[in-house]
mmCIF file of C-alpha atoms in Angstrom:
data_model
loop_
_atom_site.group_PDB
_atom_site.id
_atom_site.type_symbol
_atom_site.label_atom_id
_atom_site.label_comp_id
_atom_site.label_asym_id
_atom_site.label_seq_id
_atom_site.Cartn_x
_atom_site.Cartn_y
_atom_site.Cartn_z
ATOM 1 C CA MET A 1 169.436 6.859 149.553
ATOM 2 C CA ILE A 2 169.641 6.787 145.753
ATOM 3 C CA VAL A 3 170.185 9.877 143.629
ATOM 4 C CA GLN A 4 168.887 9.718 140.062
ATOM 5 C CA SER A 5 169.135 12.215 137.255
ATOM 6 C CA GLY A 6 165.922 14.084 136.619
ATOM 7 C CA SER A 7 164.268 14.396 133.245
ATOM 8 C CA ILE A 8 165.221 18.068 133.008
ATOM 9 C CA GLY A 9 168.775 17.778 134.211
ATOM 10 C CA GLY A 10 168.090 17.957 137.954
ATOM 11 C CA THR A 11 168.350 15.185 140.521
ATOM 12 C CA ILE A 12 165.623 13.080 142.102
ATOM 13 C CA MET A 13 166.255 11.746 145.578
ATOM 14 C CA GLU A 14 164.936 8.264 146.225
ATOM 15 C CA TYR A 15 164.689 6.890 149.741
ATOM 16 C CA THR A 16 164.218 3.424 151.183
ATOM 17 C CA ALA A 17 161.757 2.781 154.001
ATOM 18 C CA ALA A 18 161.286 -0.111 156.393
ATOM 19 C CA VAL A 19 157.942 -0.741 158.091
ATOM 20 C CA ALA A 20 157.911 -2.454 161.491
ATOM 21 C CA GLY A 21 154.500 -3.847 162.320
ATOM 22 C CA ALA A 22 153.631 -4.414 158.674
ATOM 23 C CA SER A 23 150.938 -7.004 159.388
ATOM 24 C CA GLY A 24 148.732 -4.586 161.360
ATOM 25 C CA TYR A 25 146.202 -2.027 160.186
ATOM 26 C CA ALA A 26 148.516 0.974 160.486
ATOM 27 C CA GLY A 27 151.369 -0.921 158.830
ATOM 28 C CA GLY A 28 149.130 -2.013 155.986
ATOM 29 C CA GLU A 29 147.919 1.530 155.409
ATOM 30 C CA LEU A 30 151.498 2.810 155.370
ATOM 31 C CA LEU A 31 152.369 0.265 152.713
ATOM 32 C CA ARG A 32 149.320 1.160 150.620
ATOM 33 C CA LEU A 33 150.409 4.802 150.576
ATOM 34 C CA LEU A 34 154.109 4.093 150.071
ATOM 35 C CA LEU A 35 153.355 1.947 147.024
ATOM 36 C CA ASP A 36 152.191 5.155 145.327
ATOM 37 C CA HIS A 37 154.993 7.365 146.627
ATOM 38 C CA PRO A 38 157.301 8.284 143.733
ATOM 39 C CA GLN A 39 160.401 8.835 145.867
ATOM 40 C CA ILE A 40 160.182 6.179 148.581
ATOM 41 C CA SER A 41 160.792 2.505 147.879
ATOM 42 C CA ILE A 42 159.712 -0.190 150.306
ATOM 43 C CA GLY A 43 162.485 -2.127 152.030
ATOM 44 C CA ALA A 44 162.215 -4.473 154.993
ATOM 45 C CA LEU A 45 158.799 -5.484 156.305
ATOM 46 C CA THR A 46 158.809 -6.813 159.844
ATOM 47 C CA ALA A 47 156.388 -8.170 162.410
ATOM 48 C CA GLY A 48 156.274 -9.719 165.862
ATOM 49 C CA SER A 49 154.349 -12.984 166.188
ATOM 50 C CA ASN A 50 153.578 -12.960 162.447
ATOM 51 C CA ALA A 51 157.248 -13.004 161.423
ATOM 52 C CA GLY A 52 157.999 -15.742 158.914
ATOM 53 C CA THR A 53 154.565 -15.606 157.279
ATOM 54 C CA PRO A 54 153.732 -14.080 153.882
ATOM 55 C CA LEU A 55 152.608 -10.455 154.043
ATOM 56 C CA ILE A 56 149.764 -11.267 151.661
ATOM 57 C CA GLN A 57 148.273 -13.538 154.321
ATOM 58 C CA HIS A 58 147.668 -10.461 156.476
ATOM 59 C CA GLN A 59 147.315 -7.727 153.836
ATOM 60 C CA PRO A 60 145.586 -9.401 150.860
ATOM 61 C CA HIS A 61 144.835 -6.025 149.267
ATOM 62 C CA LEU A 62 148.552 -5.279 148.791
ATOM 63 C CA ARG A 63 149.017 -7.379 145.653
ATOM 64 C CA PRO A 64 152.255 -5.679 144.506
ATOM 65 C CA LEU A 65 153.885 -7.027 147.687
ATOM 66 C CA ALA A 66 152.548 -10.568 147.308
ATOM 67 C CA ASP A 67 156.042 -12.080 147.227
ATOM 68 C CA ARG A 68 157.157 -10.534 150.524
ATOM 69 C CA VAL A 69 157.679 -12.531 153.718
ATOM 70 C CA LEU A 70 157.607 -10.766 157.066
ATOM 71 C CA ALA A 71 160.929 -10.649 158.894
ATOM 72 C CA PRO A 72 161.293 -10.401 162.672
ATOM 73 C CA THR A 73 161.418 -6.880 164.085
ATOM 74 C CA THR A 74 165.120 -6.592 164.869
ATOM 75 C CA ILE A 75 167.635 -3.791 164.552
ATOM 76 C CA GLU A 76 169.513 -5.822 161.947
ATOM 77 C CA GLU A 77 166.428 -5.875 159.703
ATOM 78 C CA LEU A 78 165.671 -2.167 160.173
ATOM 79 C CA ARG A 79 169.169 -0.772 159.767
ATOM 80 C CA GLY A 80 170.337 0.486 156.392
ATOM 81 C CA HIS A 81 167.131 2.337 155.502
ATOM 82 C CA ASP A 82 166.641 6.068 155.141
ATOM 83 C CA VAL A 83 163.245 5.950 156.877
ATOM 84 C CA VAL A 84 161.951 3.520 159.505
ATOM 85 C CA TYR A 85 158.240 3.513 160.327
ATOM 86 C CA LEU A 86 157.304 2.004 163.672
ATOM 87 C CA ALA A 87 153.691 0.783 163.607
ATOM 88 C CA LEU A 88 154.032 -1.045 166.903
ATOM 89 C CA PRO A 89 152.011 -1.347 170.122
ATOM 90 C CA HIS A 90 152.523 1.498 172.571
ATOM 91 C CA GLY A 91 155.702 1.116 174.599
ATOM 92 C CA GLN A 92 157.665 -0.874 172.018
ATOM 93 C CA SER A 93 159.194 1.924 169.947
ATOM 94 C CA ALA A 94 161.641 3.498 172.377
ATOM 95 C CA ASP A 95 164.122 0.603 172.575
ATOM 96 C CA ILE A 96 164.267 0.244 168.798
ATOM 97 C CA ALA A 97 164.615 3.977 168.193
ATOM 98 C CA GLN A 98 167.556 4.234 170.594
ATOM 99 C CA GLN A 99 169.493 1.733 168.505
ATOM 100 C CA LEU A 100 168.927 3.486 165.179
ATOM 101 C CA GLY A 101 171.382 6.197 164.200
ATOM 102 C CA ASP A 102 170.645 9.900 164.163
ATOM 103 C CA ASP A 103 170.973 9.844 160.374
ATOM 104 C CA VAL A 104 167.851 7.662 160.071
ATOM 105 C CA LEU A 105 164.405 9.262 159.970
ATOM 106 C CA VAL A 106 162.337 7.319 162.512
ATOM 107 C CA VAL A 107 158.578 7.877 162.384
ATOM 108 C CA ASP A 108 156.649 6.456 165.328
ATOM 109 C CA CYS A 109 152.962 5.779 164.727
ATOM 110 C CA GLY A 110 152.542 4.786 168.377
ATOM 111 C CA ALA A 111 152.218 7.021 171.420
ATOM 112 C CA ASP A 112 155.697 6.670 172.940
ATOM 113 C CA PHE A 113 157.003 10.143 172.087
ATOM 114 C CA ARG A 114 153.852 12.273 171.740
ATOM 115 C CA LEU A 115 153.523 13.729 175.224
ATOM 116 C CA ASN A 116 155.662 16.504 176.705
ATOM 117 C CA ASP A 117 154.678 15.840 180.314
ATOM 118 C CA PRO A 118 156.265 12.728 181.874
ATOM 119 C CA HIS A 119 153.626 12.700 184.635
ATOM 120 C CA ALA A 120 150.803 12.629 182.081
ATOM 121 C CA TRP A 121 152.517 9.755 180.254
ATOM 122 C CA GLU A 122 152.952 7.730 183.427
ATOM 123 C CA ARG A 123 149.375 8.392 184.521
ATOM 124 C CA PHE A 124 147.792 7.246 181.243
ATOM 125 C CA TYR A 125 150.299 4.621 180.067
ATOM 126 C CA GLY A 126 151.801 3.316 183.302
ATOM 127 C CA THR A 127 155.435 3.113 182.167
ATOM 128 C CA PRO A 128 158.419 5.484 182.343
ATOM 129 C CA HIS A 129 158.344 8.339 179.850
ATOM 130 C CA ALA A 130 160.701 7.732 176.895
ATOM 131 C CA GLY A 131 160.974 11.369 175.800
ATOM 132 C CA THR A 132 159.359 13.766 173.343
ATOM 133 C CA TRP A 133 159.891 13.982 169.570
ATOM 134 C CA PRO A 134 158.863 16.587 166.975
ATOM 135 C CA TYR A 135 155.116 16.259 166.585
ATOM 136 C CA GLY A 136 153.713 15.094 163.260
ATOM 137 C CA LEU A 137 150.742 17.407 162.832
ATOM 138 C CA PRO A 138 151.902 19.938 160.222
ATOM 139 C CA GLU A 139 148.744 22.064 160.522
ATOM 140 C CA LEU A 140 149.704 23.259 164.006
ATOM 141 C CA PRO A 141 151.198 26.773 163.999
ATOM 142 C CA GLY A 142 154.943 26.655 163.320
ATOM 143 C CA GLN A 143 155.004 22.871 163.049
ATOM 144 C CA ARG A 144 156.123 22.630 159.439
ATOM 145 C CA GLU A 145 159.320 24.475 160.353
ATOM 146 C CA ARG A 146 159.929 22.064 163.235
ATOM 147 C CA LEU A 147 159.422 19.033 160.995
ATOM 148 C CA ALA A 148 161.707 20.231 158.205
ATOM 149 C CA GLY A 149 164.850 18.129 158.433
ATOM 150 C CA ALA A 150 163.686 16.277 161.549
ATOM 151 C CA ARG A 151 165.142 12.811 162.177
ATOM 152 C CA ARG A 152 162.496 11.743 164.712
ATOM 153 C CA ILE A 153 158.718 12.230 164.367
ATOM 154 C CA ALA A 154 155.869 11.293 166.699
ATOM 155 C CA VAL A 155 152.619 10.803 164.767
ATOM 156 C CA PRO A 156 149.514 12.069 166.637
ATOM 157 C CA GLY A 157 146.671 9.898 167.806
ATOM 158 C CA CYS A 158 143.746 9.745 165.372
ATOM 159 C CA HIS A 159 141.183 11.271 167.747
ATOM 160 C CA VAL A 160 143.733 13.926 168.612
ATOM 161 C CA THR A 161 144.183 14.938 164.985
ATOM 162 C CA VAL A 162 140.471 15.413 164.336
ATOM 163 C CA ALA A 163 139.786 17.259 167.608
ATOM 164 C CA THR A 164 142.833 19.517 167.286
ATOM 165 C CA LEU A 165 141.903 20.560 163.758
ATOM 166 C CA ALA A 166 138.266 21.089 164.752
ATOM 167 C CA PHE A 167 139.135 23.525 167.559
ATOM 168 C CA LEU A 168 142.358 25.111 166.298
ATOM 169 C CA PRO A 169 141.020 28.226 164.473
ATOM 170 C CA GLY A 170 138.571 29.191 167.194
ATOM 171 C CA LEU A 171 141.096 28.817 169.980
ATOM 172 C CA ALA A 172 143.974 30.414 168.079
ATOM 173 C CA GLU A 173 141.852 33.518 167.426
ATOM 174 C CA GLN A 174 140.703 33.645 171.085
ATOM 175 C CA LEU A 175 137.053 33.259 170.063
ATOM 176 C CA LEU A 176 136.270 30.320 172.365
ATOM 177 C CA GLU A 177 136.288 29.698 176.079
ATOM 178 C CA PRO A 178 138.723 26.848 176.810
ATOM 179 C CA ASP A 179 135.956 24.548 178.067
ATOM 180 C CA LEU A 180 135.798 21.925 175.342
ATOM 181 C CA THR A 181 133.571 18.928 174.641
ATOM 182 C CA VAL A 182 134.310 16.234 172.067
ATOM 183 C CA VAL A 183 132.070 13.289 171.169
ATOM 184 C CA ALA A 184 133.750 11.188 168.481
ATOM 185 C CA VAL A 185 132.145 8.259 166.695
ATOM 186 C CA THR A 186 134.812 5.900 165.403
ATOM 187 C CA GLY A 187 135.294 2.630 163.556
ATOM 188 C CA THR A 188 136.777 -0.583 164.883
ATOM 189 C CA SER A 189 140.148 -0.446 163.105
ATOM 190 C CA GLY A 190 141.333 2.108 165.661
ATOM 191 C CA ALA A 191 141.553 -0.719 168.180
ATOM 192 C CA GLY A 192 144.044 -2.660 166.045
ATOM 193 C CA LYS A 193 143.959 -6.161 164.617
ATOM 194 C CA ALA A 194 144.385 -8.187 167.800
ATOM 195 C CA PRO A 195 141.201 -10.204 168.398
ATOM 196 C CA LYS A 196 139.009 -8.794 171.176
ATOM 197 C CA PRO A 197 135.578 -10.170 172.179
ATOM 198 C CA ASN A 198 133.958 -6.708 172.164
ATOM 199 C CA LEU A 199 135.075 -6.146 168.562
ATOM 200 C CA ILE A 200 133.742 -9.299 166.916
ATOM 201 C CA GLY A 201 131.021 -8.755 164.330
ATOM 202 C CA SER A 202 128.116 -9.996 166.431
ATOM 203 C CA GLU A 203 129.003 -7.514 169.187
ATOM 204 C CA VAL A 204 129.606 -4.500 166.954
ATOM 205 C CA MET A 205 126.965 -4.815 164.236
ATOM 206 C CA GLY A 206 123.821 -2.820 164.932
ATOM 207 C CA ALA A 207 125.289 -1.234 168.067
ATOM 208 C CA LEU A 208 126.916 1.965 169.298
ATOM 209 C CA SER A 209 128.908 1.789 172.515
ATOM 210 C CA PRO A 210 130.948 4.368 174.431
ATOM 211 C CA TYR A 211 134.378 3.575 175.822
ATOM 212 C CA GLY A 212 137.129 5.427 177.642
ATOM 213 C CA VAL A 213 134.456 7.575 179.327
ATOM 214 C CA GLY A 214 135.186 10.119 182.020
ATOM 215 C CA GLY A 215 138.603 11.427 181.029
ATOM 216 C CA VAL A 216 140.437 8.095 181.023
ATOM 217 C CA HIS A 217 141.066 7.702 177.283
ATOM 218 C CA ARG A 218 144.769 7.886 176.435
ATOM 219 C CA HIS A 219 144.191 10.585 173.831
ATOM 220 C CA ASN A 220 142.896 12.999 176.502
ATOM 221 C CA PRO A 221 146.268 14.407 177.616
ATOM 222 C CA GLU A 222 147.471 14.715 174.026
ATOM 223 C CA MET A 223 144.421 16.770 173.037
ATOM 224 C CA VAL A 224 144.871 18.993 176.084
ATOM 225 C CA GLN A 225 148.577 19.405 175.274
ATOM 226 C CA ASN A 226 147.873 20.555 171.714
ATOM 227 C CA LEU A 227 144.956 22.832 172.459
ATOM 228 C CA THR A 228 146.558 24.439 175.500
ATOM 229 C CA ALA A 229 149.531 25.334 173.301
ATOM 230 C CA VAL A 230 147.212 26.813 170.662
ATOM 231 C CA THR A 231 145.173 29.022 172.995
ATOM 232 C CA GLY A 232 147.881 29.864 175.534
ATOM 233 C CA GLU A 233 145.636 29.164 178.527
ATOM 234 C CA PRO A 234 144.706 25.986 180.399
ATOM 235 C CA VAL A 235 142.127 23.870 178.584
ATOM 236 C CA ARG A 236 139.365 21.809 180.176
ATOM 237 C CA LEU A 237 138.308 18.876 178.010
ATOM 238 C CA SER A 238 135.514 16.318 178.147
ATOM 239 C CA PHE A 239 136.104 13.578 175.565
ATOM 240 C CA THR A 240 133.765 10.654 174.875
ATOM 241 C CA PRO A 241 134.615 8.204 172.078
ATOM 242 C CA VAL A 242 131.828 6.008 170.701
ATOM 243 C CA LEU A 243 132.481 2.748 168.850
ATOM 244 C CA ALA A 244 130.388 2.345 165.699
ATOM 245 C CA PRO A 245 129.847 -0.598 163.307
ATOM 246 C CA LEU A 246 132.174 0.639 160.563
ATOM 247 C CA PRO A 247 135.749 -0.433 159.822
ATOM 248 C CA ARG A 248 137.355 3.003 159.525
ATOM 249 C CA GLY A 249 136.574 6.656 159.998
ATOM 250 C CA ILE A 250 135.957 9.209 162.756
ATOM 251 C CA LEU A 251 133.172 11.781 162.967
ATOM 252 C CA ALA A 252 133.777 14.196 165.849
ATOM 253 C CA THR A 253 131.326 16.760 167.181
ATOM 254 C CA CYS A 254 133.331 19.422 168.999
ATOM 255 C CA THR A 255 131.716 22.238 170.977
ATOM 256 C CA ALA A 256 132.825 25.129 173.166
ATOM 257 C CA PRO A 257 131.253 28.290 174.643
ATOM 258 C CA LEU A 258 131.809 31.495 172.708
ATOM 259 C CA LYS A 259 133.675 34.348 174.322
ATOM 260 C CA PRO A 260 131.470 37.423 174.917
ATOM 261 C CA GLY A 261 130.407 39.226 171.755
ATOM 262 C CA VAL A 262 131.675 36.592 169.306
ATOM 263 C CA THR A 263 129.454 36.056 166.257
ATOM 264 C CA VAL A 264 128.991 33.231 163.799
ATOM 265 C CA ASP A 265 130.576 35.387 161.097
ATOM 266 C CA GLN A 266 133.759 35.729 163.167
ATOM 267 C CA ILE A 267 133.855 31.998 163.765
ATOM 268 C CA ARG A 268 133.451 31.125 160.094
ATOM 269 C CA ALA A 269 135.980 33.742 159.031
ATOM 270 C CA ALA A 270 138.563 32.246 161.406
ATOM 271 C CA TYR A 271 138.108 28.775 159.916
ATOM 272 C CA GLU A 272 138.130 30.046 156.337
ATOM 273 C CA THR A 273 141.341 31.988 156.912
ATOM 274 C CA THR A 274 143.138 29.259 158.852
ATOM 275 C CA TYR A 275 142.420 26.497 156.346
ATOM 276 C CA ALA A 276 142.362 28.470 153.087
ATOM 277 C CA ASP A 277 145.754 27.181 151.948
ATOM 278 C CA GLU A 278 145.923 23.869 153.791
ATOM 279 C CA PRO A 279 146.372 20.963 151.351
ATOM 280 C CA PHE A 280 144.542 18.367 153.447
ATOM 281 C CA THR A 281 142.222 20.214 155.852
ATOM 282 C CA HIS A 282 139.140 21.692 154.208
ATOM 283 C CA LEU A 283 136.206 23.761 155.450
ATOM 284 C CA LEU A 284 133.100 22.679 153.548
ATOM 285 C CA PRO A 285 130.629 25.123 151.968
ATOM 286 C CA GLU A 286 127.974 26.397 154.345
ATOM 287 C CA ASP A 287 125.224 23.889 155.170
ATOM 288 C CA VAL A 288 127.298 20.964 153.862
ATOM 289 C CA TRP A 289 128.185 18.658 156.734
ATOM 290 C CA PRO A 290 131.015 16.126 156.714
ATOM 291 C CA SER A 291 130.595 12.383 156.838
ATOM 292 C CA THR A 292 133.148 9.632 157.243
ATOM 293 C CA ALA A 293 132.406 8.433 153.696
ATOM 294 C CA MET A 294 133.753 11.719 152.301
ATOM 295 C CA THR A 295 137.216 10.925 153.659
ATOM 296 C CA LEU A 296 137.481 7.173 153.110
ATOM 297 C CA ALA A 297 141.098 6.305 152.149
ATOM 298 C CA ALA A 298 141.958 9.994 151.608
ATOM 299 C CA ASN A 299 144.469 12.043 153.588
ATOM 300 C CA THR A 300 141.862 14.699 154.333
ATOM 301 C CA THR A 301 140.054 16.251 157.260
ATOM 302 C CA LEU A 302 136.713 17.813 156.326
ATOM 303 C CA LEU A 303 135.031 20.318 158.638
ATOM 304 C CA GLN A 304 131.891 22.355 159.072
ATOM 305 C CA VAL A 305 131.330 24.974 161.752
ATOM 306 C CA THR A 306 128.387 26.942 163.071
ATOM 307 C CA VAL A 307 127.073 28.621 166.204
ATOM 308 C CA ASP A 308 124.207 27.388 168.371
ATOM 309 C CA PRO A 309 122.751 30.769 169.419
ATOM 310 C CA ASP A 310 120.567 29.409 172.207
ATOM 311 C CA ALA A 311 123.466 27.568 173.843
ATOM 312 C CA HIS A 312 125.946 30.323 172.879
ATOM 313 C CA ARG A 313 128.342 27.615 171.721
ATOM 314 C CA MET A 314 130.406 26.937 168.653
ATOM 315 C CA VAL A 315 129.710 23.574 167.031
ATOM 316 C CA ALA A 316 132.382 22.112 164.749
ATOM 317 C CA VAL A 317 131.929 18.723 163.099
ATOM 318 C CA ALA A 318 134.997 17.082 161.568
ATOM 319 C CA ALA A 319 135.592 13.806 159.741
ATOM 320 C CA LEU A 320 138.703 11.889 158.764
ATOM 321 C CA ASP A 321 139.837 8.366 157.996
ATOM 322 C CA ASN A 322 141.567 7.201 161.168
ATOM 323 C CA LEU A 323 143.987 4.984 159.214
ATOM 324 C CA THR A 324 144.879 7.566 156.557
ATOM 325 C CA LYS A 325 144.983 11.161 157.804
ATOM 326 C CA GLY A 326 144.613 9.856 161.361
ATOM 327 C CA THR A 327 147.724 7.638 161.226
ATOM 328 C CA ALA A 328 149.596 6.517 158.106
ATOM 329 C CA GLY A 329 148.773 9.510 155.918
ATOM 330 C CA GLY A 330 149.827 11.872 158.673
ATOM 331 C CA ALA A 331 153.050 9.886 158.965
ATOM 332 C CA VAL A 332 153.817 10.171 155.241
ATOM 333 C CA GLN A 333 152.826 13.857 155.191
ATOM 334 C CA SER A 334 155.319 14.535 157.998
ATOM 335 C CA THR A 335 157.936 12.347 156.307
ATOM 336 C CA ASN A 336 157.681 14.482 153.181
ATOM 337 C CA LEU A 337 158.388 17.599 155.228
ATOM 338 C CA ALA A 338 161.304 15.985 157.046
ATOM 339 C CA LEU A 339 162.838 14.894 153.727
ATOM 340 C CA GLU A 340 162.114 18.340 152.235
ATOM 341 C CA LEU A 341 159.818 16.875 149.581
ATOM 342 C CA PRO A 342 156.551 18.539 148.520
ATOM 343 C CA GLU A 343 154.133 17.886 151.376
ATOM 344 C CA GLU A 344 151.436 16.375 149.140
ATOM 345 C CA THR A 345 153.743 13.777 147.536
ATOM 346 C CA GLY A 346 152.150 10.334 147.319
ATOM 347 C CA LEU A 347 149.067 11.272 149.326
ATOM 348 C CA PRO A 348 145.486 10.910 148.032
ATOM 349 C CA LEU A 349 142.961 13.734 148.207
ATOM 350 C CA THR A 350 140.211 11.687 146.594
ATOM 351 C CA ALA A 351 138.088 9.422 148.756
ATOM 352 C CA VAL A 352 136.522 6.083 147.785
ATOM 353 C CA ALA A 353 132.759 5.911 147.207
ATOM 354 C CA PRO A 354 130.219 4.539 147.724
#
């Protein structure tokens, strides 16, 4: 950590950050955001099989880092930084984190430390549970206080972020029955950079395809964990993700039955009140519906909510960029809180269009 004198006589704290998994999509998005962060400088960049190759070979859009070569992901490379981001495959973060000191802020973009229930972890991931860290979704009630000063942070899954924010006001105000349905259309970057036959262009272009159907997607228990905590009663969830021919973005349609007597005005008021002061989660004006394009490369979640009177259900539609607010932006947002910096520091509100 470097302390510099401020322009008005104060001090400015500057931190160094290492990124493990810098050649992947999440790692690349972290670096894009950190390049614009005024108080975090980029230190070691590491990778697994891509170690020894130039970063620019994998992240050609990151021109300011064109001279960097990826180092192997070892403790020796990661030590000595104030912040270590782990953008690694699930199951690979725990061993590294154990070897980093308690004075280091470790931010895991994988799933290793998200779940509270060891049985749920073992059921969906098939390995022993590594533990539970403070959860990097600041919009949850009381979560900002838990993240302040934290030295370990577990970043939520991207589908989890959008579904949690779509349901949170209605459940927190006890306006909805806890019988939830989520259908989320998502881009291919959520599956990572490793080549997979079902993700090549000729398979994806011009096609929509469901996956993880029937309660088997790994984000299921994380959604249930969050939303059960919000409403205080057991939640039933049906989640169906749908792969779409776009590189990034999630559009989630989230529905639930209304509790008796609940009106559309009560629903809208709950969302307006909950998100009135949120820097990155925004309820759109009535009759304006979100699209993934509205959030491209921005650390925002955009929502619209209504009531289907014939079905007696709330319908919330939410959009975010799965790589920004859904992963790397959420990681930086939580980092800012842990370092006691302004939460918005270095994070874009403006999307890219067209």
